[in-house]
Short mmCIF file of C-alpha atoms (C1' of nucleotides) in Angstrom, two decimals:
data_model
loop_
_atom_site.label_atom_id
_atom_site.label_comp_id
_atom_site.label_asym_id
_atom_site.label_seq_id
_atom_site.Cartn_x
_atom_site.Cartn_y
_atom_site.Cartn_z
CA MET E 1 26.17 40.02 39.01
CA THR E 2 24.96 42.60 39.62
CA ASP E 3 21.65 40.80 40.67
CA THR E 4 22.74 41.13 44.04
CA VAL E 5 22.50 44.63 44.22
CA GLU E 6 19.65 45.11 41.89
CA ILE E 7 17.74 43.02 43.26
CA PRO E 8 17.00 43.80 47.00
CA GLY E 9 16.06 47.51 45.75
CA THR E 10 13.20 46.33 43.66
CA ARG E 11 12.29 43.41 46.68
CA ILE E 12 12.21 46.84 49.06
CA LEU E 13 9.99 49.08 46.63
CA SER E 14 7.75 45.81 46.68
CA PHE E 15 7.46 46.76 50.55
CA ILE E 16 7.33 49.75 50.52
CA GLU E 17 4.44 50.03 47.91
CA ARG E 18 2.78 47.25 49.78
CA ILE E 19 2.84 49.31 52.42
CA GLU E 20 1.45 52.66 51.60
CA GLN E 21 -1.13 50.70 49.29
CA ILE E 22 -2.80 49.48 53.20
CA ASP E 23 -1.86 53.23 54.57
CA GLU E 24 -4.22 54.63 51.50
CA GLU E 25 -6.81 51.87 52.48
CA LEU E 26 -6.50 52.94 56.34
CA LYS E 27 -7.34 57.07 55.10
CA ALA E 28 -10.04 55.64 53.41
CA LEU E 29 -11.39 53.83 55.82
CA ASN E 30 -10.68 56.72 58.44
CA GLU E 31 -12.79 58.81 56.67
CA GLY E 32 -15.61 56.40 56.00
CA LYS E 33 -16.10 56.51 59.68
CA LYS E 34 -15.80 60.27 60.05
CA ASP E 35 -18.85 60.13 57.48
CA ILE E 36 -20.91 57.95 59.31
CA PHE E 37 -20.59 60.44 62.91
CA SER E 38 -21.45 63.06 60.12
CA GLU E 39 -24.27 61.43 59.36
CA ALA E 40 -25.01 60.37 62.41
CA LYS E 41 -25.18 63.70 63.66
CA GLY E 42 -26.88 64.92 61.57
CA GLU E 43 -30.05 62.77 61.81
CA GLY E 44 -29.23 64.34 65.27
CA PHE E 45 -27.91 61.89 67.53
CA ASP E 46 -25.22 62.45 70.06
CA VAL E 47 -21.45 61.12 68.27
CA LYS E 48 -20.04 61.32 71.99
CA VAL E 49 -22.05 59.11 73.05
CA LEU E 50 -22.33 56.54 69.88
CA ARG E 51 -18.70 56.53 70.42
CA GLU E 52 -19.06 55.41 74.07
CA ILE E 53 -21.73 52.86 72.58
CA LEU E 54 -18.87 51.33 70.79
CA ARG E 55 -16.19 51.07 73.32
CA LEU E 56 -18.79 49.94 76.39
CA ARG E 57 -19.19 47.02 72.78
CA LYS E 58 -15.75 46.72 72.28
CA GLN E 59 -15.16 46.37 76.17
CA ASP E 60 -17.90 43.66 76.47
CA GLN E 61 -16.67 42.07 73.91
CA ASP E 62 -13.19 41.85 75.08
CA GLU E 63 -14.03 40.46 78.49
CA ARG E 64 -15.66 37.47 77.15
CA ASP E 65 -11.68 36.58 75.50
CA GLU E 66 -10.44 37.75 79.17
CA GLN E 67 -13.35 36.17 81.38
CA GLU E 68 -12.90 39.33 83.35
CA SER E 69 -11.49 42.72 83.25
CA LEU E 70 -9.57 45.08 84.98
CA LEU E 71 -11.64 47.45 85.11
CA ASP E 72 -14.26 44.67 87.17
CA ILE E 73 -12.40 43.83 89.44
CA TYR E 74 -10.63 47.21 90.22
CA LEU E 75 -14.25 48.54 90.51
CA ARG E 76 -15.64 45.45 92.86
CA ALA E 77 -12.31 46.32 94.91
CA ILE E 78 -13.39 49.83 95.80
CA GLN E 79 -16.50 49.18 96.03
CA THR E 80 -15.18 46.30 98.74
CA ALA E 81 -13.42 49.51 100.85
CA GLU E 82 -16.31 51.64 100.22
CA THR E 83 -18.71 49.04 101.96
CA VAL E 84 -16.09 48.78 104.47
CA GLN E 85 -15.39 52.30 105.43
CA ALA E 86 -19.28 53.20 105.28
CA LYS E 87 -19.67 51.09 108.28
CA ALA E 88 -16.86 52.29 110.62
CA ALA E 89 -18.34 55.53 109.66
CA MET W 1 -10.98 30.66 94.09
CA THR W 2 -9.34 33.93 92.31
CA ASP W 3 -6.87 36.04 93.24
CA THR W 4 -8.82 39.52 92.70
CA VAL W 5 -9.58 39.38 96.10
CA GLU W 6 -6.57 40.85 96.55
CA ILE W 7 -6.75 43.74 95.08
CA PRO W 8 -6.35 46.26 97.50
CA GLY W 9 -9.26 48.03 96.67
CA THR W 10 -8.26 50.51 99.72
CA ARG W 11 -5.61 51.49 97.70
CA ILE W 12 -7.15 52.34 94.66
CA LEU W 13 -9.98 53.92 96.01
CA SER W 14 -7.44 56.11 97.47
CA PHE W 15 -6.06 57.36 94.34
CA ILE W 16 -9.51 57.61 92.66
CA GLU W 17 -10.21 60.06 95.16
CA ARG W 18 -7.32 62.44 95.30
CA ILE W 19 -7.44 62.72 91.39
CA GLU W 20 -11.11 63.81 92.22
CA GLN W 21 -9.68 65.99 95.05
CA ILE W 22 -7.24 67.67 92.35
CA ASP W 23 -10.46 67.94 89.36
CA GLU W 24 -12.74 69.40 92.00
CA GLU W 25 -10.04 72.27 92.39
CA LEU W 26 -9.65 72.88 88.88
CA LYS W 27 -12.81 73.23 88.34
CA ALA W 28 -13.11 76.04 90.83
CA LEU W 29 -9.91 77.51 89.78
CA ASN W 30 -11.45 77.38 85.77
CA GLU W 31 -14.57 78.99 87.09
CA GLY W 32 -12.94 81.51 88.64
CA LYS W 33 -11.20 82.53 85.41
CA LYS W 34 -14.44 82.98 83.84
CA ASP W 35 -15.23 85.21 87.08
CA ILE W 36 -12.48 87.42 86.64
CA PHE W 37 -13.09 87.80 82.25
CA SER W 38 -16.34 88.59 83.29
CA GLU W 39 -15.66 91.04 85.90
CA ALA W 40 -13.09 92.78 83.34
CA LYS W 41 -15.65 92.82 80.34
CA GLY W 42 -18.21 94.09 82.86
CA GLU W 43 -15.83 96.51 82.93
CA GLY W 44 -15.43 96.97 79.54
CA PHE W 45 -12.79 95.67 78.58
CA ASP W 46 -12.20 93.51 75.47
CA VAL W 47 -12.46 89.39 76.49
CA LYS W 48 -10.59 88.62 73.43
CA VAL W 49 -8.09 90.38 73.48
CA LEU W 50 -7.00 89.98 77.53
CA ARG W 51 -6.63 86.78 76.31
CA GLU W 52 -4.72 87.61 73.28
CA ILE W 53 -1.83 88.87 75.53
CA LEU W 54 -2.08 86.54 78.19
CA ARG W 55 -0.62 84.18 74.58
CA LEU W 56 1.52 86.28 74.16
CA ARG W 57 2.88 86.28 77.80
CA LYS W 58 3.21 82.74 77.70
CA GLN W 59 4.93 82.15 73.91
CA ASP W 60 7.01 84.35 75.87
CA GLN W 61 7.46 82.77 78.63
CA ASP W 62 8.14 79.42 76.34
CA GLU W 63 11.05 80.62 74.38
CA ARG W 64 12.93 82.01 78.22
CA ASP W 65 12.43 78.70 79.06
CA GLU W 66 12.90 77.06 76.00
CA GLN W 67 16.38 78.90 75.51
CA GLU W 68 17.22 77.58 79.64
CA SER W 69 17.06 74.39 78.07
CA LEU W 70 19.38 74.74 74.87
CA LEU W 71 21.64 76.44 77.59
CA ASP W 72 21.31 73.19 79.99
CA ILE W 73 22.11 71.38 76.59
CA TYR W 74 25.23 73.28 76.09
CA LEU W 75 26.55 73.51 79.70
CA ARG W 76 25.79 69.52 79.34
CA ALA W 77 27.82 69.57 76.46
CA ILE W 78 30.63 71.71 78.18
CA GLN W 79 30.75 69.08 81.08
CA THR W 80 31.43 66.05 79.17
CA ALA W 81 33.59 67.13 76.90
CA GLU W 82 35.81 68.37 80.52
CA THR W 83 35.47 65.07 82.15
CA VAL W 84 36.48 62.87 78.84
CA GLN W 85 39.38 65.77 78.92
CA ALA W 86 40.07 64.71 82.63
CA LYS W 87 40.34 60.81 81.78
CA ALA W 88 42.55 61.76 79.22
CA ALA W 89 45.02 63.04 80.43
CA MET Z 1 -44.67 58.74 79.82
CA THR Z 2 -41.51 60.12 78.34
CA ASP Z 3 -40.62 60.62 74.59
CA THR Z 4 -37.53 58.01 75.08
CA VAL Z 5 -39.47 55.73 73.48
CA GLU Z 6 -39.36 57.03 69.98
CA ILE Z 7 -35.57 57.55 69.85
CA PRO Z 8 -34.55 54.66 66.58
CA GLY Z 9 -32.83 52.19 67.91
CA THR Z 10 -32.65 50.54 64.86
CA ARG Z 11 -31.03 53.67 63.37
CA ILE Z 12 -28.36 53.98 66.01
CA LEU Z 13 -27.78 50.35 66.09
CA SER Z 14 -26.91 50.19 62.01
CA PHE Z 15 -24.33 52.90 62.50
CA ILE Z 16 -22.67 51.44 65.75
CA GLU Z 17 -22.65 48.43 63.46
CA ARG Z 18 -21.67 50.52 60.58
CA ILE Z 19 -18.37 51.42 62.69
CA GLU Z 20 -18.06 48.43 63.72
CA GLN Z 21 -17.97 46.79 60.71
CA ILE Z 22 -15.17 49.22 59.36
CA ASP Z 23 -13.21 48.52 62.77
CA GLU Z 24 -12.78 45.56 62.11
CA GLU Z 25 -11.45 46.06 58.64
CA LEU Z 26 -9.07 49.22 60.14
CA LYS Z 27 -7.82 45.92 62.69
CA ALA Z 28 -7.15 43.67 59.23
CA LEU Z 29 -5.64 46.30 57.53
CA ASN Z 30 -2.89 47.16 60.53
CA GLU Z 31 -2.57 42.89 60.77
CA GLY Z 32 -1.44 43.05 57.14
CA LYS Z 33 1.11 45.87 57.68
CA LYS Z 34 2.52 43.98 60.66
CA ASP Z 35 2.82 40.69 58.80
CA ILE Z 36 4.25 42.44 55.74
CA PHE Z 37 6.91 44.21 58.02
CA SER Z 38 7.65 40.80 59.08
CA GLU Z 39 8.11 38.93 55.89
CA ALA Z 40 10.92 41.84 55.35
CA LYS Z 41 12.28 41.11 58.56
CA GLY Z 42 12.86 37.82 57.64
CA GLU Z 43 14.38 38.63 54.46
CA GLY Z 44 17.58 40.71 56.48
CA PHE Z 45 15.40 44.38 55.88
CA ASP Z 46 16.06 46.19 58.30
CA VAL Z 47 12.70 47.32 59.30
CA LYS Z 48 13.30 50.93 60.56
CA VAL Z 49 14.80 51.81 57.22
CA LEU Z 50 11.57 51.00 55.89
CA ARG Z 51 9.46 53.00 58.60
CA GLU Z 52 12.27 56.59 57.37
CA ILE Z 53 11.73 55.73 53.91
CA LEU Z 54 7.81 55.96 54.17
CA ARG Z 55 7.88 58.62 56.55
CA LEU Z 56 9.86 60.42 53.87
CA ARG Z 57 7.79 59.95 50.90
CA LYS Z 58 4.74 60.52 53.18
CA GLN Z 59 6.69 63.75 53.67
CA ASP Z 60 7.14 64.05 49.45
CA GLN Z 61 3.50 63.40 49.34
CA ASP Z 62 2.15 66.15 51.41
CA GLU Z 63 4.49 68.82 50.39
CA ARG Z 64 3.21 68.02 47.20
CA ASP Z 65 -0.62 68.49 48.44
CA GLU Z 66 0.45 71.34 50.01
CA GLN Z 67 1.96 72.85 47.29
CA GLU Z 68 -1.27 72.08 45.59
CA SER Z 69 -3.20 73.51 47.92
CA LEU Z 70 -1.11 77.21 47.30
CA LEU Z 71 -1.76 76.36 44.00
CA ASP Z 72 -5.30 76.42 44.76
CA ILE Z 73 -5.28 79.37 46.62
CA TYR Z 74 -3.56 81.28 43.87
CA LEU Z 75 -5.96 79.72 41.10
CA ARG Z 76 -9.14 81.50 43.41
CA ALA Z 77 -7.16 84.52 44.15
CA ILE Z 78 -6.99 85.08 40.32
CA GLN Z 79 -10.77 84.20 39.35
CA THR Z 80 -11.74 86.49 42.30
CA ALA Z 81 -9.79 89.10 40.79
CA GLU Z 82 -11.38 88.17 37.36
CA THR Z 83 -15.02 88.46 38.64
CA VAL Z 84 -13.80 91.50 40.27
CA GLN Z 85 -12.97 93.31 36.80
CA ALA Z 86 -16.22 91.84 35.02
CA LYS Z 87 -18.37 93.48 37.16
CA ALA Z 88 -15.98 96.77 37.22
CA ALA Z 89 -16.32 96.76 33.18
CA MET G 1 -4.89 114.39 83.42
CA THR G 2 -3.23 111.14 81.77
CA ASP G 3 -4.95 109.11 84.40
CA THR G 4 -7.92 107.82 82.07
CA VAL G 5 -4.96 106.32 79.87
CA GLU G 6 -2.05 105.10 82.94
CA ILE G 7 -4.94 103.67 85.17
CA PRO G 8 -6.56 101.33 82.60
CA GLY G 9 -3.34 99.84 82.28
CA THR G 10 -3.05 98.96 85.90
CA ARG G 11 -6.04 97.63 85.69
CA ILE G 12 -5.31 95.11 82.47
CA LEU G 13 -2.31 94.10 84.14
CA SER G 14 -4.31 93.37 87.25
CA PHE G 15 -6.35 91.30 85.25
CA ILE G 16 -3.57 89.52 83.55
CA GLU G 17 -1.34 88.84 86.38
CA ARG G 18 -4.54 87.63 88.43
CA ILE G 19 -4.95 84.83 85.14
CA GLU G 20 -1.51 84.30 84.66
CA GLN G 21 -1.60 83.26 88.87
CA ILE G 22 -4.61 81.18 88.32
CA ASP G 23 -2.91 79.42 85.42
CA GLU G 24 0.05 78.39 87.29
CA GLU G 25 -2.11 76.81 90.14
CA LEU G 26 -3.69 74.83 87.32
CA LYS G 27 0.15 74.05 85.94
CA ALA G 28 0.71 72.86 89.48
CA LEU G 29 -2.55 71.03 89.64
CA ASN G 30 -2.00 69.19 86.79
CA GLU G 31 1.41 68.16 87.54
CA GLY G 32 -0.39 66.72 91.04
CA LYS G 33 -2.70 64.82 88.84
CA LYS G 34 0.39 63.50 86.95
CA ASP G 35 2.70 62.24 89.96
CA ILE G 36 -0.46 60.27 92.01
CA PHE G 37 -0.90 58.62 88.29
CA SER G 38 2.85 58.06 87.89
CA GLU G 39 2.97 56.77 91.60
CA ALA G 40 -0.34 54.42 91.38
CA LYS G 41 1.33 53.15 87.72
CA GLY G 42 4.73 52.56 89.86
CA GLU G 43 2.56 50.27 92.23
CA GLY G 44 0.75 48.09 89.57
CA PHE G 45 -1.91 49.90 88.92
CA ASP G 46 -2.98 49.68 85.52
CA VAL G 47 -3.15 53.79 85.11
CA LYS G 48 -6.36 53.65 82.61
CA VAL G 49 -8.50 51.73 84.38
CA LEU G 50 -7.90 54.38 86.25
CA ARG G 51 -9.26 56.72 84.17
CA GLU G 52 -12.39 54.41 83.01
CA ILE G 53 -13.50 54.40 87.17
CA LEU G 54 -13.00 58.05 87.17
CA ARG G 55 -15.02 58.61 83.78
CA LEU G 56 -17.66 56.24 84.96
CA ARG G 57 -17.93 58.00 88.64
CA LYS G 58 -18.37 61.16 86.89
CA GLN G 59 -20.34 60.35 84.66
CA ASP G 60 -22.50 58.79 87.86
CA GLN G 61 -22.28 61.98 89.28
CA ASP G 62 -23.68 63.62 86.10
CA GLU G 63 -26.47 61.79 85.77
CA ARG G 64 -27.94 62.47 89.43
CA ASP G 65 -28.50 65.92 88.41
CA GLU G 66 -30.14 64.69 85.29
CA GLN G 67 -32.10 61.71 85.76
CA GLU G 68 -30.60 59.91 82.67
CA SER G 69 -28.86 59.98 80.76
CA LEU G 70 -28.76 59.53 76.64
CA LEU G 71 -26.44 57.08 76.73
CA ASP G 72 -29.19 54.75 78.35
CA ILE G 73 -31.50 55.85 76.02
CA TYR G 74 -30.13 55.62 73.64
CA LEU G 75 -28.90 51.89 75.02
CA ARG G 76 -32.16 50.99 75.62
CA ALA G 77 -33.24 52.26 72.22
CA ILE G 78 -30.20 49.59 70.71
CA GLN G 79 -31.14 47.61 73.49
CA THR G 80 -35.17 47.06 71.09
CA ALA G 81 -33.49 46.95 68.06
CA GLU G 82 -31.94 43.96 68.39
CA THR G 83 -34.77 41.94 70.12
CA VAL G 84 -36.29 42.67 67.08
CA GLN G 85 -34.37 41.71 65.21
CA ALA G 86 -33.60 38.65 67.29
CA LYS G 87 -36.88 37.09 66.99
CA ALA G 88 -37.26 37.98 63.38
CA ALA G 89 -34.47 35.44 62.62
"C1'" DA P 1 8.36 42.85 79.07
"C1'" DA P 2 8.08 48.21 81.07
"C1'" DC P 3 9.60 52.40 79.98
"C1'" DG P 4 9.21 57.68 77.63
"C1'" DT P 5 8.32 58.63 73.21
"C1'" DT P 6 6.03 60.15 69.89
"C1'" DG P 7 2.26 61.60 66.82
"C1'" DA P 8 -2.59 60.58 65.79
"C1'" DA P 9 -7.59 61.20 67.65
"C1'" DA P 10 -10.39 62.76 71.17
"C1'" DT P 11 -12.55 66.64 74.10
"C1'" DA P 12 -13.52 70.94 75.87
"C1'" DG P 13 -13.90 75.43 75.33
"C1'" DT P 14 -14.10 79.44 72.59
"C1'" DT P 15 -15.56 82.51 69.34
"C1'" DC P 16 -18.36 84.10 65.53
"C1'" DG L 1 -25.13 75.43 66.08
"C1'" DA L 2 -21.21 75.01 63.45
"C1'" DA L 3 -15.82 75.72 62.76
"C1'" DC L 4 -11.63 76.67 65.33
"C1'" DT L 5 -8.32 76.19 68.94
"C1'" DA L 6 -6.04 73.38 73.39
"C1'" DT L 7 -5.61 70.62 75.81
"C1'" DT L 8 -6.06 65.62 77.20
"C1'" DT L 9 -6.14 61.28 76.05
"C1'" DC L 10 -4.70 56.57 73.03
"C1'" DA L 11 -1.82 53.49 70.61
"C1'" DA L 12 2.00 52.95 68.26
"C1'" DC L 13 7.55 52.57 68.31
"C1'" DG L 14 11.70 51.89 69.40
"C1'" DT L 15 14.94 52.06 74.23
"C1'" DT L 16 17.16 49.44 78.00
#
DNA sequence: AACGTTGAAATAGTTC
DNA sequence: GAACTATTTCAACGTT
């Protein structure tokens, strides 16, 4: 009789706990990242530069999907604009 | 071939240069701040204490602003109430 | 000419790749979360409410952690007091 | 008599107010920046990409001073490492 | 699907 | 040069 009330509760709890499980794993991974950066820093590497490299490589990756990034388009556009300005000067 | 040639480079460049202009002014102002602190330090004042004073005065100001926004909320609430009453009448 | 050739590229690359590996796992987990929410939604549950529950449980957990750290502080304080007493004796 | 007490107070206040004046100008400039980004966004430009361009141009500027950035050095190092790995494969 | 809002991550600046 | 603070940036979320 009361199944229609009870069961959803366990179902909800199941979703909640699955999410919480994932959140814990996310947290652990993020701490792992921190540790790696700390380790690199401890060996004298510049963490900010490492982050920059990661960003660049990620961009390259994204571009392979989209053929051409917005950044490229914008850069080419202002390149053209600057050239025009230079000639006019 | 592509639409990308349509991107108005001069417009982008204009935004970029306006921001860079502001950034330079920000930089100049921040150097001005440093100079003032140096000057104060040179006259024997404790820079850390000066910063604390600034922080406190800023807090006071923020609280005053906060109060005002609360006031706004109340005033608006009254305004709404009056409008409702007017319609009901 | 420059010292730059000395930079251990393989070491840098190792750090970079370890981070990228973690980033991929993070991405996968986040997609997993989305899937779970979608699944819940598909069964008629209100995702917004689920998020709220997660938020509340996280708050409770944080408060419990907070309490524990307070406990740590007290315990350490007692520890210190005992050490001082021991030396005085 | 009390000059040695009084005068520093006005002197301190002078420093405080000069700083606060600058802080206001900083705030105004920062709001100006926000407005420009909003304006650009309103015209359909991607603010994040604009930020990226600003970052790149700033980097270029910095590099002109330092001849070669750490980023370049690291990139060359991992380039070498990757080449070695590729050959070994 | 654009918008502002929020909360977390990163950066810069300051202090010790 | 390491930790802490404050500001800035970024991504996710809900809203319209």
